[in-house]
Short mmCIF file of C-alpha atoms and ligand atoms in Angstrom, two decimals:
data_model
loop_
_atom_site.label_atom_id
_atom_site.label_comp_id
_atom_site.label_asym_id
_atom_site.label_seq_id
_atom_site.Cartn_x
_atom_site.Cartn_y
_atom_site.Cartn_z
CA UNK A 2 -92.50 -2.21 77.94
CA UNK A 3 -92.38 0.57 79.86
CA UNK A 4 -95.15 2.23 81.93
CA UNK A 5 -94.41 5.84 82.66
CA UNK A 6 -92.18 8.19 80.53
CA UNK A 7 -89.90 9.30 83.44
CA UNK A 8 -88.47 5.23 82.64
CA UNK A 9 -86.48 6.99 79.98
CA UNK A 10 -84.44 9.06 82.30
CA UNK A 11 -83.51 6.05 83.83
CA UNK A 12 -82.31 4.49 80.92
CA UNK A 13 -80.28 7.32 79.89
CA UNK A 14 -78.41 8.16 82.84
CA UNK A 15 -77.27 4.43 83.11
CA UNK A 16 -76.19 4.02 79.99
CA UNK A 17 -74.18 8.00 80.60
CA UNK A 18 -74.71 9.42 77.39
CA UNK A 19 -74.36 13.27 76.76
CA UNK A 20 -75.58 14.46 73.65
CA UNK A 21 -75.22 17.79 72.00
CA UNK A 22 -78.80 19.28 71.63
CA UNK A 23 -78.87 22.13 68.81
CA UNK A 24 -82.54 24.16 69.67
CA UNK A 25 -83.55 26.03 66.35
CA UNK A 26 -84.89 29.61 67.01
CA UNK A 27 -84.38 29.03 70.40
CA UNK A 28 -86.59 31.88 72.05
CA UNK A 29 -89.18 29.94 72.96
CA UNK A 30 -89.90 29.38 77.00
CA UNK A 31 -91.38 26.28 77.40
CA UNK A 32 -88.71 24.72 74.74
CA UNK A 33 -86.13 26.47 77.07
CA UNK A 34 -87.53 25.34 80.48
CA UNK A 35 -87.01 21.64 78.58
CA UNK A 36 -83.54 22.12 77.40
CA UNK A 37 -82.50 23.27 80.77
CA UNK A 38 -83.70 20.85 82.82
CA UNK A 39 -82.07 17.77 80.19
CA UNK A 40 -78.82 20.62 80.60
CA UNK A 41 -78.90 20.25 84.75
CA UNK A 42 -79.20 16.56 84.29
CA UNK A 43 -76.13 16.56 82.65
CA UNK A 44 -77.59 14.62 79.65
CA UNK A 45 -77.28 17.12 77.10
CA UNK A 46 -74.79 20.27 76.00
CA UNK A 47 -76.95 23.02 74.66
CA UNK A 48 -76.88 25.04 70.89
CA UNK A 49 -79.36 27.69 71.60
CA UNK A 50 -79.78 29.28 67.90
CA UNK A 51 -82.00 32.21 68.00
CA UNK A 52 -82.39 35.76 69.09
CA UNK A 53 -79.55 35.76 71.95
CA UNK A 54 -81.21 39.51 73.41
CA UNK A 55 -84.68 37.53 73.34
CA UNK A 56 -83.26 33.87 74.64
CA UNK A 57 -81.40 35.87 77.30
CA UNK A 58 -84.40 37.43 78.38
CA UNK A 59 -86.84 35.11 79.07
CA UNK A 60 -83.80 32.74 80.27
CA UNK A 61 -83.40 35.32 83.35
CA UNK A 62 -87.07 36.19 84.04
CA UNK A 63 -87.31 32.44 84.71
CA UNK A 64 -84.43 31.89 86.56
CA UNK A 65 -82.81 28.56 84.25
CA UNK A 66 -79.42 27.82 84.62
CA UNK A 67 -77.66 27.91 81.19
CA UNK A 68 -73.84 28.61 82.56
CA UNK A 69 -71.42 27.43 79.92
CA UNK A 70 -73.86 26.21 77.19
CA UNK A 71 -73.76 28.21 73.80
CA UNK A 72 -75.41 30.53 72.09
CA UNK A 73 -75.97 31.43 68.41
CA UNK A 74 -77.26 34.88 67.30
CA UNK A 75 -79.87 34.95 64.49
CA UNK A 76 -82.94 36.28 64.31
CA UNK A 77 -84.36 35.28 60.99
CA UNK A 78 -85.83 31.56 61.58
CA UNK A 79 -85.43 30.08 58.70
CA UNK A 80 -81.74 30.91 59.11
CA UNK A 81 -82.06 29.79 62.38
CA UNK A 82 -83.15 26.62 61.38
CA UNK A 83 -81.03 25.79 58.40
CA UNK A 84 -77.80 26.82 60.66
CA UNK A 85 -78.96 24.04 63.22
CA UNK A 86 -79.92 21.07 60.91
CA UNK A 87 -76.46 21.96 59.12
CA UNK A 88 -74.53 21.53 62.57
CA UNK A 89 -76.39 18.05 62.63
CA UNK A 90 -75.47 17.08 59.04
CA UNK A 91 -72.02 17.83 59.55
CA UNK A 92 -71.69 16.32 62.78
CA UNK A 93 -70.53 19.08 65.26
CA UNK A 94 -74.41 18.49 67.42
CA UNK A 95 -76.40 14.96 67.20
CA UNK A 96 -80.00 16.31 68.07
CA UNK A 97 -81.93 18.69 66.62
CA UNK A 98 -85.00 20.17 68.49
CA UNK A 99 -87.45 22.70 66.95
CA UNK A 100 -88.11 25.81 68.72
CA UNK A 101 -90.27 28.83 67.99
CA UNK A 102 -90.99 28.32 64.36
CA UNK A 103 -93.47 26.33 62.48
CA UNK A 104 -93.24 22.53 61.85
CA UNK A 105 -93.04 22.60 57.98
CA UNK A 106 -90.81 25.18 57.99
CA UNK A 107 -88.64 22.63 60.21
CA UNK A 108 -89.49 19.94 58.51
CA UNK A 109 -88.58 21.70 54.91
CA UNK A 110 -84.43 22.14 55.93
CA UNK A 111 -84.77 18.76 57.91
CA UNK A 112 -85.41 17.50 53.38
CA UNK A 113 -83.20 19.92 51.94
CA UNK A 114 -81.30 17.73 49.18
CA UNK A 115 -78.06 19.84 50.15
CA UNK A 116 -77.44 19.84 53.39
CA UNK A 117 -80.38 18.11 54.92
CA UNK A 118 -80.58 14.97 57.42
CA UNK A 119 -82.40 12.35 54.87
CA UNK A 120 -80.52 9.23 54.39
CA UNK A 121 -82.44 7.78 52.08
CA UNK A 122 -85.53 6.79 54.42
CA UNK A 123 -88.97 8.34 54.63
CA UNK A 124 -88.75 10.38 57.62
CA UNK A 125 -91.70 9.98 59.76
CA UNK A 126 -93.75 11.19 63.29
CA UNK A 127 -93.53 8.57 66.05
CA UNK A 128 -95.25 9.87 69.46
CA UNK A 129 -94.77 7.72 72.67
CA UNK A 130 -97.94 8.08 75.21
CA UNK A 131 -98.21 7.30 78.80
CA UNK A 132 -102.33 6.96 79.16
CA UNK A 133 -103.54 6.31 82.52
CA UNK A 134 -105.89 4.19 81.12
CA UNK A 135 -103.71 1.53 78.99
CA UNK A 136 -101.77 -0.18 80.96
CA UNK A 137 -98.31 0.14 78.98
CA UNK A 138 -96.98 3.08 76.63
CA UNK A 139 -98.43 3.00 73.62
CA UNK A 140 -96.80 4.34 70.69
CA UNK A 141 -99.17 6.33 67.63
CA UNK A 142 -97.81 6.89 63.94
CA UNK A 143 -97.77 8.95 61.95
CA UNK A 144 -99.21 12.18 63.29
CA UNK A 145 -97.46 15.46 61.99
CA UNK A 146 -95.25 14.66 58.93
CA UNK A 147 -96.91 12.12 56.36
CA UNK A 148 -99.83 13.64 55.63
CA UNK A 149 -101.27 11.07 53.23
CA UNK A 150 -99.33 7.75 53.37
CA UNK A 151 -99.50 5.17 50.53
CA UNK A 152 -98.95 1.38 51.45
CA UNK A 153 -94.81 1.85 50.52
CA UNK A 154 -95.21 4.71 53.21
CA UNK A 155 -96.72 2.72 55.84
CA UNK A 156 -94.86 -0.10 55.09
CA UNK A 157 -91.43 2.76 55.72
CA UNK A 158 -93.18 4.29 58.59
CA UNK A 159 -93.94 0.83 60.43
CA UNK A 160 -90.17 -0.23 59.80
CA UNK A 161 -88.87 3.07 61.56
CA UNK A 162 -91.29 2.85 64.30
CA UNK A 163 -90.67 -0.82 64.81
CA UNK A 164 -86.44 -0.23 64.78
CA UNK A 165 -86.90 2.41 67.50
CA UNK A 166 -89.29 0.23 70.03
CA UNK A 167 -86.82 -2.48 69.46
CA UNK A 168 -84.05 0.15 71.12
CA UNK A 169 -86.63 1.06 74.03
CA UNK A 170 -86.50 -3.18 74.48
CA UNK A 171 -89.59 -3.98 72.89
CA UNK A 172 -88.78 -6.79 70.63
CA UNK A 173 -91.90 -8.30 68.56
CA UNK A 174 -94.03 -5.13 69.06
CA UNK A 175 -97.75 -5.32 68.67
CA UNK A 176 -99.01 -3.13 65.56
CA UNK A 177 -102.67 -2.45 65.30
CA UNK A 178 -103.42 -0.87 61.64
CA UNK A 179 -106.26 1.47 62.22
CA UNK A 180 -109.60 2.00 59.87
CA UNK A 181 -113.37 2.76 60.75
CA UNK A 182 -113.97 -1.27 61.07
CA UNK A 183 -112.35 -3.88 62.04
CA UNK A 184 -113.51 -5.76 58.18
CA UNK A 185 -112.23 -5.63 54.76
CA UNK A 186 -113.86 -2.75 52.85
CA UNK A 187 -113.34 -1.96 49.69
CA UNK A 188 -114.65 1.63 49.75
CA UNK A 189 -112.37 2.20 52.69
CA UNK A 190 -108.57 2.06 51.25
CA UNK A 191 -107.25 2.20 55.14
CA UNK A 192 -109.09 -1.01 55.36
CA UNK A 193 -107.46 -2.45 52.18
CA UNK A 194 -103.63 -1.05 53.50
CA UNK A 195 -104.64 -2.88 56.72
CA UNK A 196 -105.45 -6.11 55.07
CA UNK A 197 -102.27 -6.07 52.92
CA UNK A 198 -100.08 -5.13 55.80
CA UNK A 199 -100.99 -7.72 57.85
CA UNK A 200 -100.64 -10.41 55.11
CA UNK A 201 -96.85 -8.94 53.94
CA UNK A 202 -96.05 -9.14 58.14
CA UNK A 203 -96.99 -12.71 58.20
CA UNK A 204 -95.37 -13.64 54.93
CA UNK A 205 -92.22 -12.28 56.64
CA UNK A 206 -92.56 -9.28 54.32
CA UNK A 207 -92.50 -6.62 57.27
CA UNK A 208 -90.30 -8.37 60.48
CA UNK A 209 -89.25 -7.54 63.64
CA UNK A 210 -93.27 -7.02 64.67
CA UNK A 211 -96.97 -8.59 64.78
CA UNK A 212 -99.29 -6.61 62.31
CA UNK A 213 -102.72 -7.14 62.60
CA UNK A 214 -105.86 -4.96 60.95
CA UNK A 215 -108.11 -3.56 59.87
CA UNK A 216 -108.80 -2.98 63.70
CA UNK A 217 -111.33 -0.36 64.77
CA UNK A 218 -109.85 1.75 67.43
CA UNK A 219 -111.67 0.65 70.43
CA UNK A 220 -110.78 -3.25 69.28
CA UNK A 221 -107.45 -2.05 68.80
CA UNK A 222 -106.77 -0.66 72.43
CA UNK A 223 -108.89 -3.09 74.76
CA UNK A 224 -109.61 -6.78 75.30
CA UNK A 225 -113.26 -5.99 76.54
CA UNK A 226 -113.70 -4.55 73.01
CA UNK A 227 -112.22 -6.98 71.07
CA UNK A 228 -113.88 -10.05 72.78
CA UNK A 229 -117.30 -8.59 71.96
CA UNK A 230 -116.80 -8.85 68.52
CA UNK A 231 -115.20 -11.70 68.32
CA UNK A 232 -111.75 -10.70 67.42
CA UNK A 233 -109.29 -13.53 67.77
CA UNK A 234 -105.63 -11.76 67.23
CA UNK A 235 -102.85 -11.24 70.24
CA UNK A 236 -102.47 -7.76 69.25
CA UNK A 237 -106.04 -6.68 69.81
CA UNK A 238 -106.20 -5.20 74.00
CA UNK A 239 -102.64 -5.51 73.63
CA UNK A 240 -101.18 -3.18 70.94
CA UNK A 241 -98.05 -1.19 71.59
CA UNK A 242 -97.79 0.80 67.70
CA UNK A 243 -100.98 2.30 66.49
CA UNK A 244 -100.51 3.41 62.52
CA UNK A 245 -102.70 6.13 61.96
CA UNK A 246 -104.50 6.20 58.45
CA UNK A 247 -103.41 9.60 57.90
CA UNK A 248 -102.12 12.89 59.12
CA UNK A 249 -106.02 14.39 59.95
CA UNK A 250 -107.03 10.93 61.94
CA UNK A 251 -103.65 11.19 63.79
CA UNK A 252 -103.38 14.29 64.44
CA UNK A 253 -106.89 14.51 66.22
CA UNK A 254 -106.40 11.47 68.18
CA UNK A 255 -102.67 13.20 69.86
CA UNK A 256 -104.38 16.27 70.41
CA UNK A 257 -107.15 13.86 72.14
CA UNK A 258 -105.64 12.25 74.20
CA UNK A 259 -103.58 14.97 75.68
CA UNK A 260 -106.86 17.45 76.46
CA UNK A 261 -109.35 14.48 77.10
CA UNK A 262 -107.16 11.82 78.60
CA UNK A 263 -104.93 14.18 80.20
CA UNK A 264 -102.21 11.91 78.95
CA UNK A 265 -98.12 12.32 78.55
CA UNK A 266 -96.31 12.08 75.38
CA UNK A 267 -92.91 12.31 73.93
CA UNK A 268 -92.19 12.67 69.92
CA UNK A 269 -89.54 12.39 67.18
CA UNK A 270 -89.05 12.99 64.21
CA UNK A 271 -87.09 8.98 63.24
CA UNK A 272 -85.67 8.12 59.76
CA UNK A 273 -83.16 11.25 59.52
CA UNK A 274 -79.50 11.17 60.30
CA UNK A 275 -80.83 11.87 63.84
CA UNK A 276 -83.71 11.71 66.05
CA UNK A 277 -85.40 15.18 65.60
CA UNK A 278 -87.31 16.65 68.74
CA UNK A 279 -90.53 17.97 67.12
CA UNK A 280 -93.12 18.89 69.59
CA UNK A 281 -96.47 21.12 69.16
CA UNK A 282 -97.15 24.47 70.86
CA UNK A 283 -100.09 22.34 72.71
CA UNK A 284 -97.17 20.04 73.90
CA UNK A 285 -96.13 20.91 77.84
CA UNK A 286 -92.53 21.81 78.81
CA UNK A 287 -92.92 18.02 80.68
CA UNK A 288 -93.59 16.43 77.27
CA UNK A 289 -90.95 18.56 75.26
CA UNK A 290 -88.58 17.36 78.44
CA UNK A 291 -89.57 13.54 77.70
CA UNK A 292 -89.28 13.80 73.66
CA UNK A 293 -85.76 15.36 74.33
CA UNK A 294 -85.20 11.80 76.48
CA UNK A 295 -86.46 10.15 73.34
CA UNK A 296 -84.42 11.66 71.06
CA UNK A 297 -81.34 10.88 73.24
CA UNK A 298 -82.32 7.04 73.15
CA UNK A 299 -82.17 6.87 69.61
N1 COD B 328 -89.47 11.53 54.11
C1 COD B 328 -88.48 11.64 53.20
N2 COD B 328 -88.56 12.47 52.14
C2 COD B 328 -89.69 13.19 52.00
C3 COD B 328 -90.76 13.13 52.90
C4 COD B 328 -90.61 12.24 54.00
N3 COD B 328 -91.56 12.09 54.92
N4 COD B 328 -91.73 13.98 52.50
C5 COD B 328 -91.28 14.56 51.36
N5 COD B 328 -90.06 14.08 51.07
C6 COD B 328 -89.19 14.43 49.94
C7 COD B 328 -89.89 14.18 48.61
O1 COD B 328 -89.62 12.89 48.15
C8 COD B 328 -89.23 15.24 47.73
O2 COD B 328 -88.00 14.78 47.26
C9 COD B 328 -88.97 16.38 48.70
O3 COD B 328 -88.93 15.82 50.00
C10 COD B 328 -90.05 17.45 48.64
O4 COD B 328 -91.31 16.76 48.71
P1 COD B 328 -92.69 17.52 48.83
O5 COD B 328 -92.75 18.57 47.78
O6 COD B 328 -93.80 16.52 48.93
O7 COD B 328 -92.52 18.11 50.26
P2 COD B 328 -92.70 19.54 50.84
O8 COD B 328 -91.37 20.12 51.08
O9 COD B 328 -93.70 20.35 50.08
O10 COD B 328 -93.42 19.14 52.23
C11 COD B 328 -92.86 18.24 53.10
C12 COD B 328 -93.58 18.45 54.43
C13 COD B 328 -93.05 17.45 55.42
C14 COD B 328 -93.27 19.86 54.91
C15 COD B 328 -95.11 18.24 54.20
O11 COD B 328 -95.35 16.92 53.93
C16 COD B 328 -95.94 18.74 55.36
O12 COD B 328 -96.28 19.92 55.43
N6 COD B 328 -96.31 17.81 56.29
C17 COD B 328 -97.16 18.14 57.40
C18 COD B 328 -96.45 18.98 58.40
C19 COD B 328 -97.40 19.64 59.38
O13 COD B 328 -98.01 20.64 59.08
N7 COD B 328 -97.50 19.08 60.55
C20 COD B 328 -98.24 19.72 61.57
C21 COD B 328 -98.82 18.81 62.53
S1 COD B 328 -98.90 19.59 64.12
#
């Protein structure tokens, strides 16, 4: 596994891929100061579909280099948006990276039944964090797209997280299922999910991974914790995919971790056609730089 984020670039460049990166409503600086940086790395060939007077703007105030990419003018972001997740449905870009507009409004073209990007899968929100106090990445689902998952969901959400570690060379990953407690509760239905997760990985039901839960979160992300109360499972200290409960729980814990910890993160969007670069407005242009890395890798 790796340790720091900036592995990824590494990764990329050797294996010399150069993918076409479509940025929906793409007047957006930080989003910009990304794309051009993955663009002078020569690891991506920029769509920039947005307000080309407003793009163009803020492109020269800050100096980026965008010399031969191209640019789409439209300036109503929904348009924006459908015109980009169309050029990935048909084919002619093979990421698609949110901009300046707001995630469900993304996430709504990303389902259209038309001309969408679903194949069939539940889509779901896998972030990739570099915390200097774990001492590997550690990966935490699902945080901006499911926003109540049933056991089928988790069970979907698990599968697509676990099929992308296995491309970053994690093989058997380590899943901790999250509740309150680390017991069986039946007033607590994350508990129960946990429980039944756990049992379906070790009848062979989920593969490719260790599941293991309910785990509380502190048992869930050190040893120290996990000896105390007499936890006796290899993914406890160790875990490398954290499922989140639900959208509220996950969503509190990113934003956490990046203001508390300080940490770095990179997220998708995995299950689509393509990996989808969906990043916050809290997200830095480094982290927005690293999920475009993701995306590549997938
Ligand atoms: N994967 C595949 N198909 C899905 C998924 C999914 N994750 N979610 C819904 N669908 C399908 C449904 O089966 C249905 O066919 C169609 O899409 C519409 O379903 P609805 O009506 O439940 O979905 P929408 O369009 O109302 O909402 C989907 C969103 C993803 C927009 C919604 O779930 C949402 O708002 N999620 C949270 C996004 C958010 O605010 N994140 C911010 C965090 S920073």
């Amino acid at each position: 596994m790796f340790k720091k984020l900036s592995e990824l670039e590494l990764l990329i460049k050797k294996n010399k891929v150069v993918k076409v990166l479509a940025l929906a409503v793409s007047q957006d600086a930080d989003s910009l100061s990304a794309v051009c940086k993955a663009y002078n790395a020569g690891i991506i060939k920029p769509v920039l579909i947005g307000d080309v007077e407003l793009t163009k703007s803020i492109i020269k105030k800050a100096g980026y280099n965008f010399e031969g990419a191209t640019f789409i003018d439209e300036s109503d972001p929904e348009l924006c948006v459908e015109r980009a997740v169309k050029m990935v449905s048909r084919g002619e870009a093979d990421v698609l990276m949110k901009g300046k507009v707001a995630t469900p409004v993304l996430l709504k073209a990303v389902l259209n039944k038309e001309w969408g990007l679903r194949e069939g899968k539940l889509l779901s929100h896998f972030a990739l964090f570099e915390v200097e106090t774990y001492h590997k990445l550690i990966a935490v689902t699902d945080v901006a797209m499911n926003i109540g998952p049933n056991l089928n969901d988790k069970i979907a959400i698990i599968n697509n997280s676990v099929g992308y570690l296995n491309k970053l060379g994690i093989h058997k990953p380590k899943v901790a299922v999250l509740g309150a407690i680390e017991m069986v509760n039946e007033s607590m239905q994350a508990t129960l999910d946990a429980a039944l997760l756990s049992k379906m990985n070790q009848r062979d039901q989920i593969k490719n991974c260790i599941i293991d839960g309910p785990l509380a979160f502190d048992n869930a992300i050190s040893f120290e914790s996990a000896r105390h109360k007499n936890i006796k499972s290899s993914v406890a200290g160790d875990t490398d995919l954290l499922l989140m409960p639900d959208i509220e729980v996950g969503n509190v814990l990113y934003k956490t971790l990046i203001f508390f910890a300080k940490a770095k993160v990179a997220s998708v969007i995995l299950g689509a056609k393509s990996p989808i670069v969906l990043t916050s407005r809290s997200d830095s242009e480094e982290s927005k730089y690293h999920s475009i890395l993701l995306a590549i890798l997938g």
